[in-house]
DNA sequence: ACCTGAACACCGTTCAAGT
DNA sequence: ACCTGAACACCGTTCAAGT
């Protein structure tokens, strides 16, 4: 795990062995690029022109490709911490609410994450080999979080058992992808519908 | 430039009124383009290179733009008849099944339509002004079909009333968009979940 | 009227030349 | 090491020239 950003917690000068120094100007460029990408992605989605990001960061186009050889690497770097934050919300909710309610609240929280981060849903879909690492990271991080919530609800017999975590992650991501700006509240209501559908069949 | 008379050759002066005539070769080109586009869209989606379609149809790139000034016009022409077929399935199902079952079956039918026609869902989303006419046509044609099914089910008190036809059309389109080829049966199961969610709250 | 493809604009990506 | 931007490849779209 190579932490580019120092992100605090650099505490122990661990024996990383061969600790490569990053030139200060290079580090500045990386930071500026991540910041620029975050903003550009937010308004134009992840398909925004690379040149726009380079310009906003004040660097040459070649510098983007030096630090992020594939466009997907830039996307991954930008989304990683948001993914972490979303996953970390699960245990917090589990501690504060009843099982099914915690599940429902987390799904809404995850929904707003997808809605905010344009291009998250497309990145999650299989088929784009360049984005596979981000997809992998996402599932590794978020799947266990959701599974725990699902299992608690299942133990309380408050949720049907023929739906797994990946189903929910994909479904909510699809429903909350951008493009429905004309129907306010659409995403929230559809996710609510999905949540209702998760209740055990009344028989 | 040579100035040759319209309808040169065999046609002669047969009587057929002042009808606007399309030159036979032009008509052939349009047909070939529609067929080529149908096939290319099916495998590569609606973002496939225009050149690929022109080549497959055996015409110059300029000819595509002559008959379909906007790329969206070609997409619309290709999808229109499929939209009609989907809408027409509704009354048939209504005649053969109980209200809620007819609704459920139509939703699955619509789901397979979206899944088959790659790029249908993106076209349905607002925000692409060029595809607005197709979007309009789609809703004009399909919305009433679904509404009838919904109303029948509502009259029988078999469906909740806080969800409208557009919600369902958008939600199913999102869930069945391409990109989940790795999870077989995913779309069908998610639509089934949505259908379950449509049942009235059990109280 | 209709067809064609060279030409233009734009965007992703590379790489030789600079510091 | 790292930065830069000209250069290349590709794709959407136009238009002058042909039939």
Short mmCIF file of C-alpha atoms (C1' of nucleotides) in Angstrom, two decimals, chain C residues 3-16:
data_model
loop_
_atom_site.label_atom_id
_atom_site.label_comp_id
_atom_site.label_asym_id
_atom_site.label_seq_id
_atom_site.Cartn_x
_atom_site.Cartn_y
_atom_site.Cartn_z
"C1'" DC C 3 -23.38 10.40 -53.00
"C1'" DT C 4 -18.61 10.66 -51.66
"C1'" DG C 5 -14.46 11.29 -49.03
"C1'" DA C 6 -11.07 14.80 -47.94
"C1'" DA C 7 -10.87 18.12 -44.34
"C1'" DC C 8 -11.61 20.14 -39.89
"C1'" DA C 9 -12.25 20.09 -34.87
"C1'" DC C 10 -11.71 17.67 -30.78
"C1'" DC C 11 -9.93 14.40 -27.42
"C1'" DG C 12 -6.93 10.53 -25.55
"C1'" DT C 13 -2.22 9.21 -25.37
"C1'" DT C 14 2.79 9.19 -26.39
"C1'" DC C 15 7.47 10.82 -26.57
"C1'" DA C 16 11.51 13.63 -27.73
#
